[in-house]
CSV table of C-alpha atoms in Angstrom, one decimal:
chain,number,residue,atom,x,y,z
A,1,MET,CA,57.5,-6.7,-27.0
A,2,ARG,CA,58.8,-8.0,-23.7
A,3,LYS,CA,56.2,-7.7,-20.9
A,4,CYS,CA,57.5,-5.6,-18.0
A,5,ILE,CA,58.0,-7.4,-14.8
A,6,VAL,CA,57.2,-5.3,-11.7
A,7,LYS,CA,58.5,-6.8,-8.5
A,8,SER,CA,60.0,-5.8,-5.2
A,9,LEU,CA,63.8,-5.1,-5.4
A,10,ALA,CA,64.2,-4.5,-1.7
A,11,GLY,CA,65.0,-7.9,-0.2
A,12,LYS,CA,67.9,-8.7,-2.6
A,13,ILE,CA,69.3,-5.2,-2.5
A,14,LEU,CA,69.2,-5.2,1.3
A,15,ALA,CA,71.0,-8.5,1.5
A,16,LYS,CA,73.8,-7.0,-0.7
A,17,LEU,CA,74.1,-4.0,1.7
A,18,ARG,CA,74.2,-6.1,4.8
A,19,GLY,CA,76.9,-8.4,3.4
A,20,ALA,CA,78.3,-10.6,6.1
A,21,ASN,CA,76.5,-8.9,8.9
A,22,PRO,CA,72.8,-9.7,8.5
A,23,ALA,CA,70.2,-8.6,11.0
A,24,PRO,CA,67.0,-10.3,9.9
A,25,ASP,CA,65.4,-10.0,13.3
A,26,ARG,CA,65.4,-6.2,13.0
A,27,GLU,CA,64.1,-6.0,9.4
A,28,ILE,CA,60.7,-4.5,8.9
A,29,THR,CA,58.8,-6.8,6.5
A,30,PRO,CA,56.4,-5.3,3.9
A,31,ASP,CA,53.3,-6.2,5.9
A,32,GLN,CA,54.6,-4.4,9.0
A,33,ARG,CA,55.5,-1.2,7.2
A,34,LYS,CA,53.5,2.0,7.6
A,35,THR,CA,54.3,2.7,3.9
A,36,GLY,CA,55.9,0.9,1.0
A,37,CYS,CA,59.3,2.6,1.4
A,38,LEU,CA,62.1,0.2,1.9
A,39,LEU,CA,65.2,1.8,0.3
A,40,ALA,CA,66.0,5.5,0.9
A,41,THR,CA,68.6,7.8,-0.6
A,42,LEU,CA,69.4,10.6,1.8
A,43,GLY,CA,71.2,13.7,0.4
A,44,ILE,CA,73.5,15.3,3.0
A,45,THR,CA,75.1,18.0,0.8
A,46,PHE,CA,75.1,19.4,-2.7
A,47,ARG,CA,78.6,20.6,-2.4
A,48,CYS,CA,81.2,18.9,-4.6
A,49,MET,CA,84.7,19.5,-5.9
A,50,CYS,CA,83.7,18.2,-9.3
A,51,LYS,CA,82.0,20.0,-12.2
A,52,CYS,CA,80.5,17.2,-14.2
A,53,ALA,CA,78.6,18.0,-17.4
A,54,HIS,CA,76.2,15.2,-16.7
A,55,CYS,CA,75.6,16.1,-13.0
A,56,GLY,CA,72.0,15.4,-11.9
A,57,SER,CA,72.3,17.6,-8.8
A,58,ALA,CA,73.8,20.7,-10.4
A,59,ALA,CA,70.5,22.6,-10.7
A,60,TYR,CA,70.3,22.7,-6.9
A,61,ARG,CA,72.0,25.5,-5.0
A,62,ALA,CA,75.0,24.3,-3.0
A,63,ASN,CA,74.8,26.2,0.2
A,64,ALA,CA,76.3,24.6,3.4
A,65,GLN,CA,74.2,26.9,5.6
A,66,ASP,CA,70.9,25.4,4.2
A,67,GLU,CA,71.9,21.8,4.6
A,68,LEU,CA,70.3,19.5,7.1
A,69,SER,CA,72.0,19.5,10.5
A,70,LEU,CA,73.3,16.3,12.1
A,71,ASP,CA,70.4,16.4,14.5
A,72,GLU,CA,67.9,16.9,11.7
A,73,ILE,CA,69.5,14.0,9.8
A,74,LYS,CA,69.3,11.7,12.8
A,75,ARG,CA,65.6,12.6,13.2
A,76,ILE,CA,65.0,11.8,9.5
A,77,ILE,CA,66.9,8.5,9.8
A,78,ALA,CA,64.6,7.6,12.7
A,79,GLU,CA,61.5,8.6,10.7
A,80,LEU,CA,62.7,6.6,7.8
A,81,ARG,CA,63.0,3.5,10.0
A,82,GLN,CA,59.6,4.1,11.5
A,83,ASN,CA,58.2,4.2,8.0
A,84,GLY,CA,59.8,1.0,7.0
A,85,ALA,CA,63.2,1.9,5.5
A,86,ASN,CA,65.7,-0.9,5.9
A,87,SER,CA,68.7,0.7,4.2
A,88,ILE,CA,70.0,4.2,3.5
A,89,ASN,CA,72.3,5.4,0.8
A,90,PHE,CA,74.1,8.6,1.6
A,91,PHE,CA,74.2,10.9,-1.4
A,92,GLY,CA,75.5,14.3,-2.6
A,93,GLY,CA,77.1,16.3,-4.1
A,94,GLU,CA,80.1,14.6,-2.5
A,95,PRO,CA,78.9,13.1,0.8
A,96,LEU,CA,82.5,12.8,2.3
A,97,ILE,CA,82.6,16.6,2.4
A,98,ARG,CA,80.4,16.3,5.5
A,99,LYS,CA,82.7,15.7,8.5
A,100,ASP,CA,79.8,14.2,10.5
A,101,LEU,CA,79.1,11.4,7.9
A,102,LEU,CA,80.6,8.7,10.2
A,103,GLU,CA,78.2,9.7,13.0
A,104,MET,CA,75.3,9.4,10.5
A,105,VAL,CA,76.5,5.9,9.5
A,106,ARG,CA,76.9,4.8,13.1
A,107,TYR,CA,73.4,6.1,14.0
A,108,THR,CA,71.9,4.3,11.0
A,109,LYS,CA,73.5,1.0,12.1
A,110,ASN,CA,71.9,1.4,15.5
A,111,PHE,CA,68.6,0.6,13.8
A,112,GLY,CA,70.0,-2.4,12.1
A,113,MET,CA,69.8,-0.8,8.7
A,114,GLY,CA,72.1,-1.3,5.7
A,115,THR,CA,74.3,1.6,4.6
A,116,ALA,CA,75.8,2.7,1.3
A,117,ILE,CA,77.4,5.8,-0.2
A,118,ASP,CA,78.0,7.4,-3.6
A,119,THR,CA,81.3,9.1,-3.8
A,120,ASN,CA,83.8,10.4,-6.4
A,121,GLY,CA,86.6,9.0,-4.3
A,122,TYR,CA,88.6,12.2,-3.9
A,123,LEU,CA,88.5,12.1,-0.1
A,124,LEU,CA,88.4,8.3,0.2
A,125,ASP,CA,91.9,7.5,1.2
A,126,ARG,CA,93.0,4.3,3.1
A,127,GLU,CA,92.3,6.0,6.5
A,128,MET,CA,88.8,7.1,5.5
A,129,ALA,CA,88.0,3.6,4.1
A,130,PHE,CA,88.8,2.0,7.4
A,131,LYS,CA,86.9,4.6,9.3
A,132,LEU,CA,83.8,4.0,7.1
A,133,ALA,CA,84.1,0.3,7.6
A,134,GLU,CA,84.5,0.7,11.4
A,135,ALA,CA,81.4,2.9,11.5
A,136,GLY,CA,79.4,0.3,9.7
A,137,MET,CA,79.4,1.2,6.0
A,138,ASP,CA,78.3,-1.8,3.9
A,139,MET,CA,78.6,-0.7,0.3
A,140,VAL,CA,80.6,2.0,-1.5
A,141,HIS,CA,79.8,3.2,-5.1
A,142,VAL,CA,82.8,5.0,-6.6
A,143,SER,CA,82.2,7.0,-9.7
A,144,ILE,CA,84.5,6.5,-12.7
A,145,ASP,CA,83.4,8.0,-16.1
A,146,SER,CA,86.3,6.7,-18.2
A,147,ALA,CA,89.0,4.0,-18.1
A,148,ASP,CA,91.3,6.7,-19.5
A,149,PRO,CA,92.6,8.8,-16.5
A,150,ALA,CA,93.0,12.0,-18.5
A,151,LYS,CA,89.4,11.7,-19.9
A,152,HIS,CA,88.0,11.0,-16.5
A,153,ASP,CA,89.8,14.0,-14.9
A,154,GLU,CA,88.7,16.3,-17.8
A,155,MET,CA,85.1,15.2,-17.5
A,156,ARG,CA,85.0,15.8,-13.8
A,157,GLY,CA,87.2,18.9,-13.8
A,158,VAL,CA,89.6,17.6,-11.2
A,159,SER,CA,93.2,16.7,-11.9
A,160,GLY,CA,94.3,13.3,-10.5
A,161,LEU,CA,90.8,12.2,-9.6
A,162,HIS,CA,90.9,9.0,-11.6
A,163,GLU,CA,93.9,7.8,-9.7
A,164,ARG,CA,92.2,8.7,-6.4
A,165,ALA,CA,89.0,6.8,-7.5
A,166,VAL,CA,90.9,3.7,-8.4
A,167,ASN,CA,92.9,3.8,-5.2
A,168,ALA,CA,89.6,4.3,-3.3
A,169,ILE,CA,88.2,1.1,-4.7
A,170,LYS,CA,91.3,-0.8,-3.6
A,171,PHE,CA,91.1,0.7,-0.1
A,172,CYS,CA,87.5,-0.3,0.2
A,173,HIS,CA,88.5,-3.9,-0.6
A,174,GLU,CA,91.2,-3.7,2.0
A,175,ALA,CA,88.7,-2.5,4.6
A,176,GLY,CA,86.3,-5.3,3.8
A,177,MET,CA,83.5,-3.2,2.3
A,178,THR,CA,81.5,-4.2,-0.8
A,179,VAL,CA,82.5,-1.8,-3.6
A,180,ARG,CA,80.9,-0.9,-7.0
A,181,ILE,CA,82.0,1.4,-9.8
A,182,GLY,CA,79.3,3.9,-10.7
A,183,ALA,CA,79.3,5.0,-14.4
A,184,TYR,CA,77.0,6.1,-17.2
A,185,VAL,CA,76.9,5.2,-20.9
A,186,ASP,CA,75.9,7.6,-23.6
A,187,ARG,CA,75.8,7.3,-27.4
A,188,GLU,CA,79.5,8.4,-27.9
A,189,ARG,CA,80.9,6.1,-25.2
A,190,LEU,CA,78.9,3.2,-26.5
A,191,GLU,CA,80.1,3.6,-30.1
A,192,ASN,CA,83.8,4.5,-29.5
A,193,GLY,CA,84.4,1.5,-27.2
A,194,GLU,CA,84.8,3.5,-24.0
A,195,PHE,CA,81.9,1.6,-22.3
A,196,ALA,CA,83.6,-1.7,-23.2
A,197,ARG,CA,86.9,-0.5,-21.7
A,198,LEU,CA,85.0,0.5,-18.5
A,199,ILE,CA,83.7,-3.1,-18.2
A,200,GLU,CA,87.3,-4.4,-18.5
A,201,LEU,CA,88.4,-1.9,-15.8
A,202,ALA,CA,85.6,-3.3,-13.6
A,203,ARG,CA,87.0,-6.8,-14.1
A,204,GLU,CA,90.5,-5.7,-13.3
A,205,LEU,CA,89.4,-3.9,-10.1
A,206,ASN,CA,87.0,-6.7,-9.1
A,207,ALA,CA,84.3,-4.1,-8.7
A,208,PRO,CA,81.1,-4.6,-10.7
A,209,LEU,CA,79.9,-1.8,-12.8
A,210,ARG,CA,76.6,-0.1,-12.0
A,211,ILE,CA,75.6,1.8,-15.1
A,212,LEU,CA,73.1,4.5,-15.8
A,213,THR,CA,71.8,5.5,-19.2
A,214,PRO,CA,71.3,9.2,-19.8
A,215,VAL,CA,68.6,10.6,-17.6
A,216,LEU,CA,67.0,13.9,-18.5
A,217,THR,CA,67.5,15.7,-15.2
A,218,GLY,CA,70.0,18.2,-13.7
A,219,ARG,CA,72.2,19.6,-16.4
A,220,TRP,CA,70.6,17.3,-18.9
A,221,GLN,CA,67.1,18.3,-18.0
A,222,ASP,CA,66.3,19.4,-21.6
A,223,ALA,CA,68.8,17.4,-23.5
A,224,ASP,CA,66.4,15.1,-25.3
A,225,ASP,CA,69.0,14.3,-27.9
A,226,MET,CA,71.0,12.5,-25.2
A,227,LYS,CA,68.5,9.6,-24.9
A,228,LEU,CA,69.6,6.3,-26.3
A,229,THR,CA,67.6,5.0,-29.3
A,230,PRO,CA,66.0,1.6,-28.9
A,231,GLU,CA,68.8,0.1,-31.0
A,232,GLU,CA,71.5,1.7,-28.9
A,233,LYS,CA,69.8,0.6,-25.7
A,234,GLN,CA,69.7,-3.0,-27.0
A,235,LYS,CA,73.4,-2.8,-27.8
A,236,PHE,CA,74.1,-1.5,-24.3
A,237,ARG,CA,71.9,-4.2,-22.7
A,238,SER,CA,73.7,-7.0,-24.7
A,239,MET,CA,77.0,-6.0,-22.9
A,240,LEU,CA,75.6,-6.5,-19.4
A,241,GLU,CA,76.8,-9.5,-17.5
A,242,PRO,CA,76.0,-10.9,-14.1
A,243,GLY,CA,78.6,-10.0,-11.5
A,244,VAL,CA,80.4,-7.6,-13.9
A,245,ALA,CA,78.0,-5.0,-15.3
A,246,TYR,CA,74.4,-4.2,-14.5
A,247,TRP,CA,71.8,-1.4,-15.3
A,248,GLU,CA,71.3,0.4,-12.0
A,249,GLN,CA,69.9,-2.6,-10.2
A,250,GLU,CA,71.9,-5.8,-9.9
A,251,LEU,CA,68.9,-7.8,-11.0
A,252,CYS,CA,69.1,-6.1,-14.4
A,253,ASN,CA,72.3,-7.7,-15.6
A,254,SER,CA,71.6,-9.2,-19.1
A,255,SER,CA,69.9,-8.4,-22.4
A,256,ASP,CA,66.7,-10.1,-21.4
A,257,ALA,CA,66.5,-8.8,-17.8
A,258,ASP,CA,63.8,-6.1,-17.2
A,259,PHE,CA,64.7,-2.7,-15.8
A,260,VAL,CA,62.3,-1.9,-12.9
A,261,CYS,CA,61.7,1.7,-11.8
A,262,ALA,CA,62.1,1.2,-8.0
A,263,CYS,CA,60.3,4.5,-7.2
A,264,LEU,CA,57.2,3.5,-9.2
A,265,VAL,CA,56.8,0.3,-7.3
A,266,LYS,CA,57.2,2.4,-4.1
A,267,ASP,CA,60.3,0.6,-2.9
A,268,TYR,CA,62.4,3.8,-3.0
A,269,ILE,CA,62.5,7.5,-2.0
A,270,TYR,CA,64.9,10.4,-2.1
A,271,ILE,CA,65.3,13.1,0.5
A,272,THR,CA,67.5,16.0,-0.5
A,273,ALA,CA,70.1,17.8,1.6
A,274,TYR,CA,67.5,20.5,2.3
A,275,GLY,CA,64.8,18.0,3.4
A,276,GLU,CA,62.7,17.8,0.2
A,277,VAL,CA,61.0,14.5,-0.4
A,278,ALA,CA,61.0,13.2,-4.0
A,279,PRO,CA,60.3,9.8,-5.6
A,280,CYS,CA,63.9,9.5,-6.9
A,281,VAL,CA,67.1,11.4,-7.3
A,282,TYR,CA,66.3,11.7,-11.0
A,283,ILE,CA,62.8,13.1,-10.5
A,284,PRO,CA,62.8,16.9,-10.1
A,285,VAL,CA,59.5,16.9,-8.2
A,286,THR,CA,59.1,17.2,-4.5
A,287,PHE,CA,56.0,16.6,-2.4
A,288,GLY,CA,57.0,18.3,0.9
A,289,ASN,CA,59.8,18.9,3.3
A,290,VAL,CA,60.6,16.8,6.4
A,291,CYS,CA,61.6,19.9,8.3
A,292,LYS,CA,58.0,21.1,8.0
A,293,GLU,CA,55.9,18.0,8.0
A,294,SER,CA,56.2,14.4,9.1
A,295,LEU,CA,57.5,11.9,6.6
A,296,ASP,CA,54.5,9.6,6.6
A,297,VAL,CA,52.2,12.6,5.7
A,298,ILE,CA,54.4,13.5,2.8
A,299,LEU,CA,54.8,9.9,1.6
A,300,LYS,CA,51.0,9.4,1.5
A,301,ARG,CA,50.6,12.7,-0.5
A,302,MET,CA,53.3,11.6,-2.9
A,303,TRP,CA,52.2,8.0,-3.4
A,304,ASP,CA,48.6,9.0,-3.9
A,305,SER,CA,49.6,11.4,-6.7
A,306,ASP,CA,48.9,10.8,-10.4
A,307,LEU,CA,52.6,10.6,-11.0
A,308,PHE,CA,52.4,6.9,-9.9
A,309,LYS,CA,49.8,6.1,-12.5
A,310,ILE,CA,52.2,6.7,-15.4
A,311,LYS,CA,53.1,3.5,-17.2
A,312,VAL,CA,56.8,2.8,-17.8
A,313,CYS,CA,58.5,-0.2,-19.4
A,314,ASN,CA,62.3,-0.5,-19.3
A,315,GLU,CA,62.8,3.2,-19.0
A,316,CYS,CA,63.5,5.9,-16.4
A,317,LEU,CA,60.3,7.8,-15.5
A,318,SER,CA,62.1,11.1,-16.0
A,319,ASN,CA,62.7,10.3,-19.7
A,320,THR,CA,59.0,9.5,-20.5
A,321,ARG,CA,57.0,12.0,-22.5
A,322,ALA,CA,54.0,11.6,-20.1
A,323,PHE,CA,56.1,12.6,-17.1
A,324,ARG,CA,57.9,15.5,-18.9
A,325,GLU,CA,54.8,17.1,-20.3
A,326,LYS,CA,53.1,17.2,-17.0
A,327,TYR,CA,55.9,17.7,-14.5
A,328,VAL,CA,58.9,19.2,-16.2
A,329,ASN,CA,58.2,20.9,-19.5
A,330,TYR,CA,54.7,22.0,-18.7
A,331,LYS,CA,53.1,23.5,-21.8
A,332,GLY,CA,56.5,23.4,-23.6
A,333,LYS,CA,58.3,25.5,-21.1
A,334,PRO,CA,61.1,24.2,-18.9
A,335,GLY,CA,59.9,23.9,-15.3
A,336,THR,CA,61.6,25.2,-12.2
A,337,TYR,CA,64.0,22.7,-10.5
A,338,PRO,CA,62.7,21.1,-8.4
A,339,GLN,CA,59.0,21.6,-9.0
A,340,TRP,CA,57.0,21.6,-5.8
A,341,MET,CA,53.9,19.4,-5.6
A,342,GLY,CA,53.6,19.5,-1.8
């Protein structure tokens, strides 16, 4: 069995985010950081126009009144920087629903940090693409679930979304931003050739494919049958290719490249649109709220927890039996979402 390689992902990912505008003099190196956090996903809304069956955020309520305000988000960005974060990925829901996203991006760039966004592309027209680029957005991940427009639109519940997503990718190229396609592969899509067709679409659009395998969270929290078998996972891994298709992290781009859980090596955290701090967007466990406590206090509590003692090899922590028995399906009963540990 291949031995897992645990290494920091941060430097290479940060370089990708910065693209042609490096700011090495403003980077906080690991020995200067208060904590191990380097990459942060910041949720700014759970609202979305899509209704995806595989949504990892669907179990959260989507209430605009409860979302972090712009001032709160700015304070959190500053706290993230103070704790060593060198890049922020704005997340949803659909982040472009927030009219103040551009101000968040500009504020983040004031600290010399890299910026990224996950979007379904519905609101990303040419004008928005150039506004994002002008504000300082470095990388855009546009979700496409199928190379077939009708299938994609059906899976997301929004007519015409595939066309909007493809156009969004082209607009991002025009605006000079790095762009990736976000997708997932399940058993059916692996076997019926849909995944292979997505790879070809990525080639056509000159946008590498960032792929997720089924993660047991959100609407799939108790869908154990969705997990890929070892044989299916190996078939999926054999289709990865540098510069074309990779498994979540660009370093995992071939059949013999190890998948590294970034949250377990303490390179990554997630803050929800309501201020809850979790190890990852796929981990339905929170250790505190930044509206009630300082981030460094919460991070210490989180990273001192037993959760980080769980051993994982080429797998998402959320899919492991040890994690699910203790944090999700405690004593065989589905847990609340998210489960509070703070």
